[in-house]
Tab-separated table of C-alpha atoms in Angstrom:
chain	number	residue	atom	x	y	z
A	1	UNK	CA	-7.919	11.467	-30.988
A	2	UNK	CA	-11.714	11.514	-30.679
A	3	UNK	CA	-11.723	7.784	-29.895
A	4	UNK	CA	-9.121	8.361	-27.176
A	5	UNK	CA	-11.250	11.136	-25.705
A	6	UNK	CA	-14.309	8.881	-25.645
A	7	UNK	CA	-12.316	6.105	-23.983
A	8	UNK	CA	-10.906	8.551	-21.440
A	9	UNK	CA	-14.400	9.875	-20.798
A	10	UNK	CA	-15.793	6.390	-20.256
A	11	UNK	CA	-12.933	5.590	-17.873
A	12	UNK	CA	-13.677	8.784	-15.954
A	13	UNK	CA	-17.358	7.917	-15.625
A	14	UNK	CA	-16.552	4.391	-14.448
A	15	UNK	CA	-14.011	5.718	-11.950
A	16	UNK	CA	-16.442	8.250	-10.513
A	17	UNK	CA	-19.359	5.820	-10.334
A	18	UNK	CA	-17.241	3.030	-8.840
A	19	UNK	CA	-15.576	5.141	-6.172
A	20	UNK	CA	-18.759	7.008	-5.283
A	21	UNK	CA	-20.419	3.604	-4.809
A	22	UNK	CA	-17.619	2.580	-2.442
A	23	UNK	CA	-17.963	5.780	-0.410
A	24	UNK	CA	-21.767	5.551	-0.341
A	25	UNK	CA	-21.579	1.949	0.876
A	26	UNK	CA	-19.074	3.014	3.534
A	27	UNK	CA	-21.424	5.716	4.810
A	28	UNK	CA	-24.329	3.286	4.868
A	29	UNK	CA	-22.337	0.641	6.751
A	30	UNK	CA	-20.187	2.997	8.816
A	31	UNK	CA	-20.902	1.176	12.084
A	32	UNK	CA	-19.535	-2.107	10.697
A	33	UNK	CA	-16.302	-0.834	9.163
A	34	UNK	CA	-13.059	-2.589	10.058
A	35	UNK	CA	-9.538	-1.162	10.115
A	36	UNK	CA	-8.594	-2.134	6.565
A	37	UNK	CA	-11.968	-0.824	5.349
A	38	UNK	CA	-11.040	2.693	6.491
A	39	UNK	CA	-7.886	2.676	4.394
A	40	UNK	CA	-9.735	1.195	1.410
A	41	UNK	CA	-12.205	4.078	1.693
A	42	UNK	CA	-9.321	6.526	1.797
A	43	UNK	CA	-7.899	4.927	-1.353
A	44	UNK	CA	-11.266	5.325	-3.063
A	45	UNK	CA	-11.283	8.990	-2.017
A	46	UNK	CA	-7.894	9.578	-3.664
A	47	UNK	CA	-9.053	7.920	-6.891
A	48	UNK	CA	-12.280	9.921	-6.885
A	49	UNK	CA	-10.336	13.120	-6.253
A	50	UNK	CA	-8.197	12.432	-9.316
A	51	UNK	CA	-11.204	11.649	-11.487
A	52	UNK	CA	-13.155	14.755	-10.500
A	53	UNK	CA	-10.339	17.308	-10.354
A	54	UNK	CA	-8.159	16.180	-13.274
A	55	UNK	CA	-9.909	14.098	-15.906
A	56	UNK	CA	-12.435	16.671	-17.236
A	57	UNK	CA	-9.633	19.153	-17.925
A	58	UNK	CA	-7.471	16.460	-19.511
A	59	UNK	CA	-10.317	15.316	-21.771
A	60	UNK	CA	-11.069	18.887	-22.868
A	61	UNK	CA	-7.392	19.527	-23.634
A	62	UNK	CA	-7.082	16.283	-25.591
A	63	UNK	CA	-10.160	17.199	-27.612
A	64	UNK	CA	-8.698	20.673	-28.237
A	65	UNK	CA	-5.295	19.169	-29.243
A	66	UNK	CA	-3.588	21.599	-26.861
A	67	UNK	CA	-3.697	22.570	-23.199
A	68	UNK	CA	-6.671	24.705	-22.181
A	69	UNK	CA	-6.388	27.620	-19.750
A	70	UNK	CA	-2.663	28.299	-19.885
A	71	UNK	CA	-0.346	28.280	-16.901
A	72	UNK	CA	-2.987	28.593	-14.100
A	73	UNK	CA	-4.877	25.446	-15.134
A	74	UNK	CA	-1.605	23.626	-15.816
A	75	UNK	CA	-0.469	24.445	-12.290
A	76	UNK	CA	-3.814	23.308	-10.862
A	77	UNK	CA	-3.780	20.037	-12.820
A	78	UNK	CA	-0.217	19.156	-11.817
A	79	UNK	CA	-0.897	20.062	-8.181
A	80	UNK	CA	-3.975	17.841	-7.992
A	81	UNK	CA	-2.217	14.966	-9.732
A	82	UNK	CA	0.783	15.068	-7.418
A	83	UNK	CA	-1.349	15.574	-4.308
A	84	UNK	CA	-3.721	12.676	-4.918
A	85	UNK	CA	-0.924	10.503	-6.330
A	86	UNK	CA	1.182	10.791	-3.180
A	87	UNK	CA	-1.893	10.273	-0.985
A	88	UNK	CA	-2.757	7.125	-2.935
A	89	UNK	CA	0.764	5.702	-2.655
A	90	UNK	CA	0.963	6.424	1.063
A	91	UNK	CA	-2.455	4.835	1.618
A	92	UNK	CA	-1.294	1.626	-0.066
A	93	UNK	CA	1.826	1.709	2.108
A	94	UNK	CA	-0.213	2.162	5.268
A	95	UNK	CA	-2.468	-0.754	4.301
A	96	UNK	CA	0.556	-3.004	3.877
A	97	UNK	CA	2.192	-1.932	7.136
A	98	UNK	CA	-0.976	-2.328	9.205
A	99	UNK	CA	-1.608	-5.803	7.795
A	100	UNK	CA	1.990	-6.723	8.555
A	101	UNK	CA	1.688	-5.455	12.130
A	102	UNK	CA	-1.581	-7.323	12.669
A	103	UNK	CA	0.007	-10.619	11.625
A	104	UNK	CA	3.357	-10.077	13.299
A	105	UNK	CA	2.418	-8.837	16.774
A	106	UNK	CA	0.874	-10.434	19.830
A	107	UNK	CA	-2.788	-10.064	20.659
A	108	UNK	CA	-2.096	-7.373	23.273
A	109	UNK	CA	-0.001	-5.278	20.876
A	110	UNK	CA	-2.528	-5.847	18.118
A	111	UNK	CA	-5.172	-4.085	20.171
A	112	UNK	CA	-3.139	-0.882	19.905
A	113	UNK	CA	-3.961	-0.780	16.180
A	114	UNK	CA	-7.488	0.548	16.580
A	115	UNK	CA	-9.708	2.906	14.606
A	116	UNK	CA	-8.317	5.970	16.352
A	117	UNK	CA	-4.794	5.014	15.289
A	118	UNK	CA	-5.937	4.450	11.696
A	119	UNK	CA	-7.681	7.841	11.631
A	120	UNK	CA	-4.425	9.457	12.754
A	121	UNK	CA	-2.559	7.581	10.020
A	122	UNK	CA	-5.067	8.789	7.414
A	123	UNK	CA	-4.702	12.388	8.608
A	124	UNK	CA	-0.905	12.095	8.380
A	125	UNK	CA	-1.225	10.687	4.852
A	126	UNK	CA	-3.146	13.739	3.647
A	127	UNK	CA	-0.819	16.172	5.408
A	128	UNK	CA	2.211	14.418	3.921
A	129	UNK	CA	0.691	14.556	0.424
A	130	UNK	CA	-0.216	18.224	0.876
A	131	UNK	CA	3.310	19.051	1.997
A	132	UNK	CA	4.854	17.498	-1.102
A	133	UNK	CA	2.277	19.103	-3.403
A	134	UNK	CA	3.076	22.545	-1.967
A	135	UNK	CA	6.875	22.261	-2.315
A	136	UNK	CA	6.914	23.164	-6.048
A	137	UNK	CA	4.707	26.184	-5.303
A	138	UNK	CA	7.197	27.620	-2.825
A	139	UNK	CA	10.283	27.152	-4.962
A	140	UNK	CA	11.522	23.606	-4.432
A	141	UNK	CA	10.870	21.874	-7.721
A	142	UNK	CA	8.467	23.066	-10.418
A	143	UNK	CA	5.251	22.093	-12.184
A	144	UNK	CA	5.028	22.286	-15.957
A	145	UNK	CA	3.482	20.851	-19.136
A	146	UNK	CA	4.395	17.429	-20.444
A	147	UNK	CA	6.034	17.134	-23.902
A	148	UNK	CA	2.753	16.321	-25.686
A	149	UNK	CA	1.158	19.505	-24.367
A	150	UNK	CA	-2.109	17.964	-23.181
A	151	UNK	CA	-1.136	17.260	-19.586
A	152	UNK	CA	0.870	18.847	-16.768
A	153	UNK	CA	2.959	17.344	-14.022
A	154	UNK	CA	6.287	17.797	-12.229
A	155	UNK	CA	8.856	19.508	-14.460
A	156	UNK	CA	11.073	16.469	-14.974
A	157	UNK	CA	13.438	18.442	-17.219
A	158	UNK	CA	14.590	20.292	-14.100
A	159	UNK	CA	16.408	17.089	-13.154
A	160	UNK	CA	19.210	18.083	-15.498
A	161	UNK	CA	18.809	21.842	-15.615
A	162	UNK	CA	19.213	22.899	-11.987
A	163	UNK	CA	20.408	21.749	-8.587
A	164	UNK	CA	17.040	22.756	-7.141
A	165	UNK	CA	15.131	20.510	-9.544
A	166	UNK	CA	17.635	17.703	-9.143
A	167	UNK	CA	17.397	17.665	-5.324
A	168	UNK	CA	13.586	17.805	-5.396
A	169	UNK	CA	13.114	14.990	-7.908
A	170	UNK	CA	15.663	12.692	-6.260
A	171	UNK	CA	14.236	13.287	-2.765
A	172	UNK	CA	10.668	12.881	-4.001
A	173	UNK	CA	11.568	9.705	-5.870
A	174	UNK	CA	13.146	8.193	-2.748
A	175	UNK	CA	10.505	9.247	-0.197
A	176	UNK	CA	7.353	9.011	-2.325
A	177	UNK	CA	8.154	6.090	-4.637
A	178	UNK	CA	11.110	3.880	-3.746
A	179	UNK	CA	10.656	3.753	0.044
A	180	UNK	CA	6.872	3.144	-0.085
A	181	UNK	CA	7.272	0.535	-2.834
A	182	UNK	CA	9.981	-1.331	-0.918
A	183	UNK	CA	7.876	-1.174	2.251
A	184	UNK	CA	4.854	-2.633	0.456
A	185	UNK	CA	6.934	-5.407	-1.112
A	186	UNK	CA	8.599	-6.259	2.217
A	187	UNK	CA	5.328	-6.358	4.153
A	188	UNK	CA	3.438	-8.506	1.666
A	189	UNK	CA	6.424	-10.796	1.113
A	190	UNK	CA	6.464	-11.457	4.860
A	191	UNK	CA	2.702	-12.037	4.880
A	192	UNK	CA	3.000	-14.423	1.922
A	193	UNK	CA	5.747	-16.325	3.740
A	194	UNK	CA	3.569	-16.604	6.851
A	195	UNK	CA	0.743	-17.865	4.655
A	196	UNK	CA	3.052	-20.484	3.192
A	197	UNK	CA	4.245	-21.578	6.643
A	198	UNK	CA	0.692	-21.725	7.955
A	199	UNK	CA	-0.360	-24.065	5.148
A	200	UNK	CA	2.629	-26.232	5.900
A	201	UNK	CA	1.576	-26.410	9.541
A	202	UNK	CA	-2.020	-27.195	8.709
A	203	UNK	CA	-0.885	-30.278	6.806
A	204	UNK	CA	0.050	-31.707	10.214
A	205	UNK	CA	-3.147	-30.433	11.799
A	206	UNK	CA	-4.289	-33.736	13.281
A	207	UNK	CA	-0.907	-34.445	14.823
A	208	UNK	CA	-0.487	-31.138	16.626
A	209	UNK	CA	-1.745	-30.499	20.173
A	210	UNK	CA	-2.286	-26.790	19.516
A	211	UNK	CA	-4.545	-27.340	16.513
A	212	UNK	CA	-6.969	-24.607	17.562
A	213	UNK	CA	-4.145	-22.073	17.616
A	214	UNK	CA	-3.006	-23.116	14.152
A	215	UNK	CA	-6.555	-22.864	12.810
A	216	UNK	CA	-6.880	-19.319	14.128
A	217	UNK	CA	-3.508	-18.364	12.688
A	218	UNK	CA	-4.454	-19.771	9.293
A	219	UNK	CA	-7.710	-17.829	9.299
A	220	UNK	CA	-5.922	-14.556	10.046
A	221	UNK	CA	-3.247	-15.083	7.429
A	222	UNK	CA	-5.785	-16.160	4.812
A	223	UNK	CA	-7.652	-12.886	5.375
A	224	UNK	CA	-4.384	-11.104	4.803
A	225	UNK	CA	-3.805	-13.038	1.601
A	226	UNK	CA	-7.142	-11.969	0.186
A	227	UNK	CA	-6.414	-8.406	1.250
A	228	UNK	CA	-3.070	-8.631	-0.503
A	229	UNK	CA	-4.753	-9.520	-3.799
A	230	UNK	CA	-7.231	-6.667	-3.400
A	231	UNK	CA	-4.455	-4.198	-2.646
A	232	UNK	CA	-2.540	-5.273	-5.751
A	233	UNK	CA	-5.601	-4.529	-7.889
A	234	UNK	CA	-6.250	-1.176	-6.180
A	235	UNK	CA	-2.578	-0.273	-6.342
A	236	UNK	CA	-2.427	-0.888	-10.083
A	237	UNK	CA	-5.564	1.197	-10.575
A	238	UNK	CA	-4.127	4.045	-8.466
A	239	UNK	CA	-0.801	4.051	-10.306
A	240	UNK	CA	-2.606	4.171	-13.663
A	241	UNK	CA	-4.564	7.185	-12.419
A	242	UNK	CA	-1.369	8.887	-11.256
A	243	UNK	CA	0.229	8.482	-14.663
A	244	UNK	CA	-2.819	9.842	-16.501
């Protein structure tokens, strides 16, 4: 157990240092930030929020072999985990959708996706996450301890024990997990297909009269491909944090 606590502590330190570095770099280079950078910063903020608000309490409880602080701290821990977890998932979804829109729209429509629009999206993400985190506090769904007694989350046992718990968990699963996941998969599958088609077109580069247009298209899609890989890494990291 002590080894697990040390490992958890090291992971917490790395998470805090890494995400603080991202946010500090963003502040330093704020005038040069692009659209996808804003959402990456928001993702770092959700990860940092988890690390700061949840991990110290989880480490202390693991070291104590039982939950510390009783129901109030359990409620706080579950609330923070659900809040930042939903915000993280919605941020990943927004990143996928915006990349899809950038690659799938004309230049004129693409100009609509500006920093102001992304700021509005980020605000909606946090409000959406806050709404879902509050639901169990007002009677729809419940927070409670996990079976091992050293962590707290949504009371999954309510799925079978009450209609209230059943409706909350099913709705949450559809709107906060399945729909975002399917959206992310659909967007990046389309981007990957466009990347594949662009490489096919570039093979005939010398024979095409609109070579400049193809070159520009390939550049845009290649940027999206690299972003896709980065999002997969960040998404895996965020989901691991949510499960912790």
